[in-house]
Structure formats: structure tokens, C-alpha cells
Amino acid sequence: EEEFLIAGASHDLQSALRTVRQLTAATLVVKLGPQGCTVIHGDIPARLEDGAIYPGVRVEVLNVLGAGDAFMSGFLSGWLNDAGDARCCQLANACGGLVVSRHACAPAMPTPAELEYLFNSPVPITRPDQDLVLQRLHQVS
């Protein structure tokens, strides 16, 4: 959200998004913190909730450094493989969530093996830093 507020020169997100839209027809991805994110392909909706909100990964936040880079890396990994919005956002939210749950920046970036483990866990992993299997996957993959 903060990036769009700056880019759109406004304190109101909807106004900022409309300003950005006047400058570009590009797909806009709005991060919404723990709520997740939304993708806007065309006109800016009156409320973000009027579009699809893709839920975030609930984790205990230990360090936010690198979370935005991880988020966008996850999104682009799906985008570049022609995945739909739901999959791109699933990857983005998981990458951002895993990075904020660790005490590092670039070294905290997850691998595909970690993401698949996270997606296939029968229970939510809210403390990835304490999950032994996930820690091991991070070390070896």
C-alpha cells in the first residue's frame, strides 16, 4: 500500500491507485500485509474489497526486511510461468510470509521445496522458524 501512496502522491489508497492508473494500463498488485493482496487489471474498483482479495499466510513476524522483495519474487515466478492471479498471489504471499518469519533478508528467501511443504501442510505453520522440517528444507534446498 505504501508504495502506491507514494507513487500516487496521496494519503488515500484509492486516490493513489486512480492516479497511477491514469499513467499506466499495467497490472497493479497491491500488497495488503497479513490480509494478503489484490490484483487490478483494469479500472480501479470503488473499494479493493470489490475485487478478489487473495489471503496472506499467517505467521509470527520476526523481521520485515526483504518481505516486499520476496513477495514480488513469488508473484513474478508465477507470472512468468503463465499462472493465474490466484497462484501468483499464493506464491507471493507465501514467500513474503516465510521471509518475515525468519531473521534474515536474502538468505531467508524460500525455495520451491519449502513452498510446496507449506502449501501441503495439514495444519497452518504460524512459526516457520520452529518447524524442523521446514528449517531442514531451507538448509538443503
PDB file of C-alpha atoms in Angstrom:
ATOM      1  CA  GLU A   1       0.000   0.000   0.000  1.00  0.00           C
ATOM      2  CA  GLU A   2       2.766   2.405   0.966  1.00  0.00           C
ATOM      3  CA  GLU A   3       4.402   2.190  -2.446  1.00  0.00           C
ATOM      4  CA  PHE A   4       1.148   3.187  -4.184  1.00  0.00           C
ATOM      5  CA  LEU A   5       0.570   6.050  -1.738  1.00  0.00           C
ATOM      6  CA  ILE A   6       3.991   7.398  -2.693  1.00  0.00           C
ATOM      7  CA  ALA A   7       3.640   6.722  -6.430  1.00  0.00           C
ATOM      8  CA  GLY A   8       0.154   8.235  -6.488  1.00  0.00           C
ATOM      9  CA  ALA A   9       1.105  11.207  -4.295  1.00  0.00           C
ATOM     10  CA  SER A  10      -1.831  10.728  -1.943  1.00  0.00           C
ATOM     11  CA  HIS A  11      -2.662   9.715   1.613  1.00  0.00           C
ATOM     12  CA  ASP A  12      -5.706   7.816   0.296  1.00  0.00           C
ATOM     13  CA  LEU A  13      -5.023   4.464  -1.360  1.00  0.00           C
ATOM     14  CA  GLN A  14      -7.958   4.583  -3.778  1.00  0.00           C
ATOM     15  CA  SER A  15      -6.981   8.061  -4.949  1.00  0.00           C
ATOM     16  CA  ALA A  16      -3.356   6.997  -5.324  1.00  0.00           C
ATOM     17  CA  LEU A  17      -4.360   3.946  -7.361  1.00  0.00           C
ATOM     18  CA  ARG A  18      -6.513   6.081  -9.666  1.00  0.00           C
ATOM     19  CA  THR A  19      -3.555   8.431 -10.229  1.00  0.00           C
ATOM     20  CA  VAL A  20      -1.277   5.503 -11.043  1.00  0.00           C
ATOM     21  CA  ARG A  21      -3.912   4.064 -13.379  1.00  0.00           C
ATOM     22  CA  GLN A  22      -4.000   7.345 -15.307  1.00  0.00           C
ATOM     23  CA  LEU A  23      -0.305   6.854 -16.017  1.00  0.00           C
ATOM     24  CA  THR A  24      -0.314   3.169 -16.941  1.00  0.00           C
ATOM     25  CA  ALA A  25      -2.575   0.334 -18.009  1.00  0.00           C
ATOM     26  CA  ALA A  26      -0.217  -2.168 -16.349  1.00  0.00           C
ATOM     27  CA  THR A  27      -1.461  -4.828 -13.971  1.00  0.00           C
ATOM     28  CA  LEU A  28      -1.285  -3.478 -10.415  1.00  0.00           C
ATOM     29  CA  VAL A  29      -0.567  -5.731  -7.449  1.00  0.00           C
ATOM     30  CA  VAL A  30      -1.481  -4.226  -4.093  1.00  0.00           C
ATOM     31  CA  LYS A  31       0.039  -5.818  -1.005  1.00  0.00           C
ATOM     32  CA  LEU A  32      -2.288  -5.707   1.980  1.00  0.00           C
ATOM     33  CA  GLY A  33       0.039  -7.024   4.688  1.00  0.00           C
ATOM     34  CA  PRO A  34      -1.334 -10.014   6.591  1.00  0.00           C
ATOM     35  CA  GLN A  35      -4.661  -9.680   4.740  1.00  0.00           C
ATOM     36  CA  GLY A  36      -2.911 -10.766   1.543  1.00  0.00           C
ATOM     37  CA  CYS A  37      -3.086  -8.896  -1.739  1.00  0.00           C
ATOM     38  CA  THR A  38      -5.225  -7.987  -4.705  1.00  0.00           C
ATOM     39  CA  VAL A  39      -4.557  -7.721  -8.426  1.00  0.00           C
ATOM     40  CA  ILE A  40      -6.070  -4.966 -10.550  1.00  0.00           C
ATOM     41  CA  HIS A  41      -6.017  -5.442 -14.329  1.00  0.00           C
ATOM     42  CA  GLY A  42      -8.332  -2.638 -15.448  1.00  0.00           C
ATOM     43  CA  ASP A  43     -10.342   0.082 -13.790  1.00  0.00           C
ATOM     44  CA  ILE A  44      -9.705   0.796 -10.128  1.00  0.00           C
ATOM     45  CA  PRO A  45     -12.670  -0.540  -8.119  1.00  0.00           C
ATOM     46  CA  ALA A  46     -14.512   1.780  -5.725  1.00  0.00           C
ATOM     47  CA  ARG A  47     -13.238  -0.444  -2.892  1.00  0.00           C
ATOM     48  CA  LEU A  48     -10.449  -3.028  -3.023  1.00  0.00           C
ATOM     49  CA  GLU A  49     -12.821  -5.475  -1.357  1.00  0.00           C
ATOM     50  CA  ASP A  50     -14.961  -5.309  -4.523  1.00  0.00           C
ATOM     51  CA  GLY A  51     -12.250  -7.332  -6.274  1.00  0.00           C
ATOM     52  CA  ALA A  52     -10.590 -10.596  -5.328  1.00  0.00           C
ATOM     53  CA  ILE A  53      -8.513 -10.491  -2.152  1.00  0.00           C
ATOM     54  CA  TYR A  54      -6.027 -13.335  -2.040  1.00  0.00           C
ATOM     55  CA  PRO A  55      -5.367 -14.252   1.610  1.00  0.00           C
ATOM     56  CA  GLY A  56      -1.974 -13.932   3.204  1.00  0.00           C
ATOM     57  CA  VAL A  57      -0.048 -16.543   5.148  1.00  0.00           C
ATOM     58  CA  ARG A  58      -0.487 -16.073   8.909  1.00  0.00           C
ATOM     59  CA  VAL A  59       2.905 -16.209  10.618  1.00  0.00           C
ATOM     60  CA  GLU A  60       4.591 -14.562  13.565  1.00  0.00           C
ATOM     61  CA  VAL A  61       6.573 -11.619  12.227  1.00  0.00           C
ATOM     62  CA  LEU A  62      10.222 -11.589  13.282  1.00  0.00           C
ATOM     63  CA  ASN A  63      11.784  -9.310  10.641  1.00  0.00           C
ATOM     64  CA  VAL A  64      10.202  -7.401   7.758  1.00  0.00           C
ATOM     65  CA  LEU A  65      13.445  -6.765   5.865  1.00  0.00           C
ATOM     66  CA  GLY A  66      13.159  -8.318   2.413  1.00  0.00           C
ATOM     67  CA  ALA A  67       9.477  -9.186   2.636  1.00  0.00           C
ATOM     68  CA  GLY A  68       8.483  -6.986  -0.298  1.00  0.00           C
ATOM     69  CA  ASP A  69      11.240  -8.412  -2.485  1.00  0.00           C
ATOM     70  CA  ALA A  70      10.210 -11.935  -1.521  1.00  0.00           C
ATOM     71  CA  PHE A  71       6.568 -11.142  -2.227  1.00  0.00           C
ATOM     72  CA  MET A  72       7.300  -9.805  -5.698  1.00  0.00           C
ATOM     73  CA  SER A  73       9.706 -12.668  -6.464  1.00  0.00           C
ATOM     74  CA  GLY A  74       6.979 -15.143  -5.630  1.00  0.00           C
ATOM     75  CA  PHE A  75       4.417 -13.263  -7.707  1.00  0.00           C
ATOM     76  CA  LEU A  76       6.733 -12.996 -10.698  1.00  0.00           C
ATOM     77  CA  SER A  77       7.712 -16.666 -10.509  1.00  0.00           C
ATOM     78  CA  GLY A  78       4.069 -17.493 -11.130  1.00  0.00           C
ATOM     79  CA  TRP A  79       3.512 -14.661 -13.625  1.00  0.00           C
ATOM     80  CA  LEU A  80       6.483 -15.717 -15.767  1.00  0.00           C
ATOM     81  CA  ASN A  81       5.117 -19.266 -15.851  1.00  0.00           C
ATOM     82  CA  ASP A  82       1.684 -18.057 -17.047  1.00  0.00           C
ATOM     83  CA  ALA A  83      -0.039 -18.840 -13.754  1.00  0.00           C
ATOM     84  CA  GLY A  84      -3.335 -17.160 -12.923  1.00  0.00           C
ATOM     85  CA  ASP A  85      -3.779 -14.458 -10.340  1.00  0.00           C
ATOM     86  CA  ALA A  86      -4.683 -16.911  -7.571  1.00  0.00           C
ATOM     87  CA  ARG A  87      -1.476 -18.938  -7.991  1.00  0.00           C
ATOM     88  CA  CYS A  88       0.724 -15.842  -8.424  1.00  0.00           C
ATOM     89  CA  CYS A  89      -0.710 -14.402  -5.215  1.00  0.00           C
ATOM     90  CA  GLN A  90      -0.422 -17.703  -3.356  1.00  0.00           C
ATOM     91  CA  LEU A  91       3.289 -17.799  -4.199  1.00  0.00           C
ATOM     92  CA  ALA A  92       3.756 -14.104  -3.399  1.00  0.00           C
ATOM     93  CA  ASN A  93       2.005 -14.266  -0.032  1.00  0.00           C
ATOM     94  CA  ALA A  94       3.856 -17.435   0.966  1.00  0.00           C
ATOM     95  CA  CYS A  95       7.265 -16.036   0.020  1.00  0.00           C
ATOM     96  CA  GLY A  96       6.604 -12.808   1.906  1.00  0.00           C
ATOM     97  CA  GLY A  97       5.234 -14.715   4.884  1.00  0.00           C
ATOM     98  CA  LEU A  98       8.213 -17.042   5.116  1.00  0.00           C
ATOM     99  CA  VAL A  99      10.717 -14.195   4.895  1.00  0.00           C
ATOM    100  CA  VAL A 100       9.072 -12.155   7.674  1.00  0.00           C
ATOM    101  CA  SER A 101       9.111 -15.242   9.886  1.00  0.00           C
ATOM    102  CA  ARG A 102      12.907 -15.514   9.714  1.00  0.00           C
ATOM    103  CA  HIS A 103      15.820 -13.432  10.985  1.00  0.00           C
ATOM    104  CA  ALA A 104      17.397 -12.618   7.653  1.00  0.00           C
ATOM    105  CA  CYS A 105      16.718 -10.964   4.316  1.00  0.00           C
ATOM    106  CA  ALA A 106      18.108 -12.560   1.139  1.00  0.00           C
ATOM    107  CA  PRO A 107      19.151 -15.767   2.968  1.00  0.00           C
ATOM    108  CA  ALA A 108      15.552 -16.136   4.177  1.00  0.00           C
ATOM    109  CA  MET A 109      14.082 -16.443   0.671  1.00  0.00           C
ATOM    110  CA  PRO A 110      12.218 -19.745   0.326  1.00  0.00           C
ATOM    111  CA  THR A 111      12.795 -22.414  -2.279  1.00  0.00           C
ATOM    112  CA  PRO A 112      10.097 -24.250  -4.254  1.00  0.00           C
ATOM    113  CA  ALA A 113      10.506 -27.245  -1.930  1.00  0.00           C
ATOM    114  CA  GLU A 114       9.714 -25.083   1.096  1.00  0.00           C
ATOM    115  CA  LEU A 115       6.691 -23.581  -0.603  1.00  0.00           C
ATOM    116  CA  GLU A 116       5.262 -26.981  -1.503  1.00  0.00           C
ATOM    117  CA  TYR A 117       5.776 -28.169   2.078  1.00  0.00           C
ATOM    118  CA  LEU A 118       3.996 -25.062   3.369  1.00  0.00           C
ATOM    119  CA  PHE A 119       1.111 -25.446   0.897  1.00  0.00           C
ATOM    120  CA  ASN A 120       0.657 -29.135   1.683  1.00  0.00           C
ATOM    121  CA  SER A 121       0.886 -28.938   5.471  1.00  0.00           C
ATOM    122  CA  PRO A 122      -2.266 -30.343   7.083  1.00  0.00           C
ATOM    123  CA  VAL A 123      -2.066 -27.646   9.778  1.00  0.00           C
ATOM    124  CA  PRO A 124      -1.156 -23.953   9.473  1.00  0.00           C
ATOM    125  CA  ILE A 125       2.523 -23.257  10.107  1.00  0.00           C
ATOM    126  CA  THR A 126       2.454 -19.992  12.038  1.00  0.00           C
ATOM    127  CA  ARG A 127       6.027 -20.322  13.327  1.00  0.00           C
ATOM    128  CA  PRO A 128       8.082 -21.436  10.314  1.00  0.00           C
ATOM    129  CA  ASP A 129      11.230 -20.665  12.291  1.00  0.00           C
ATOM    130  CA  GLN A 130      10.291 -23.506  14.690  1.00  0.00           C
ATOM    131  CA  ASP A 131       9.179 -26.087  12.132  1.00  0.00           C
ATOM    132  CA  LEU A 132      12.062 -28.580  11.936  1.00  0.00           C
ATOM    133  CA  VAL A 133      11.129 -29.979   8.529  1.00  0.00           C
ATOM    134  CA  LEU A 134      10.815 -26.515   7.022  1.00  0.00           C
ATOM    135  CA  GLN A 135      14.142 -25.474   8.577  1.00  0.00           C
ATOM    136  CA  ARG A 136      15.816 -28.544   7.102  1.00  0.00           C
ATOM    137  CA  LEU A 137      14.284 -27.931   3.668  1.00  0.00           C
ATOM    138  CA  HIS A 138      15.565 -24.373   3.824  1.00  0.00           C
ATOM    139  CA  GLN A 139      19.102 -25.610   4.528  1.00  0.00           C
ATOM    140  CA  VAL A 140      19.238 -28.314   1.868  1.00  0.00           C
ATOM    141  CA  SER A 141      17.215 -26.865  -0.968  1.00  0.00           C
TER     142      SER A 141
END
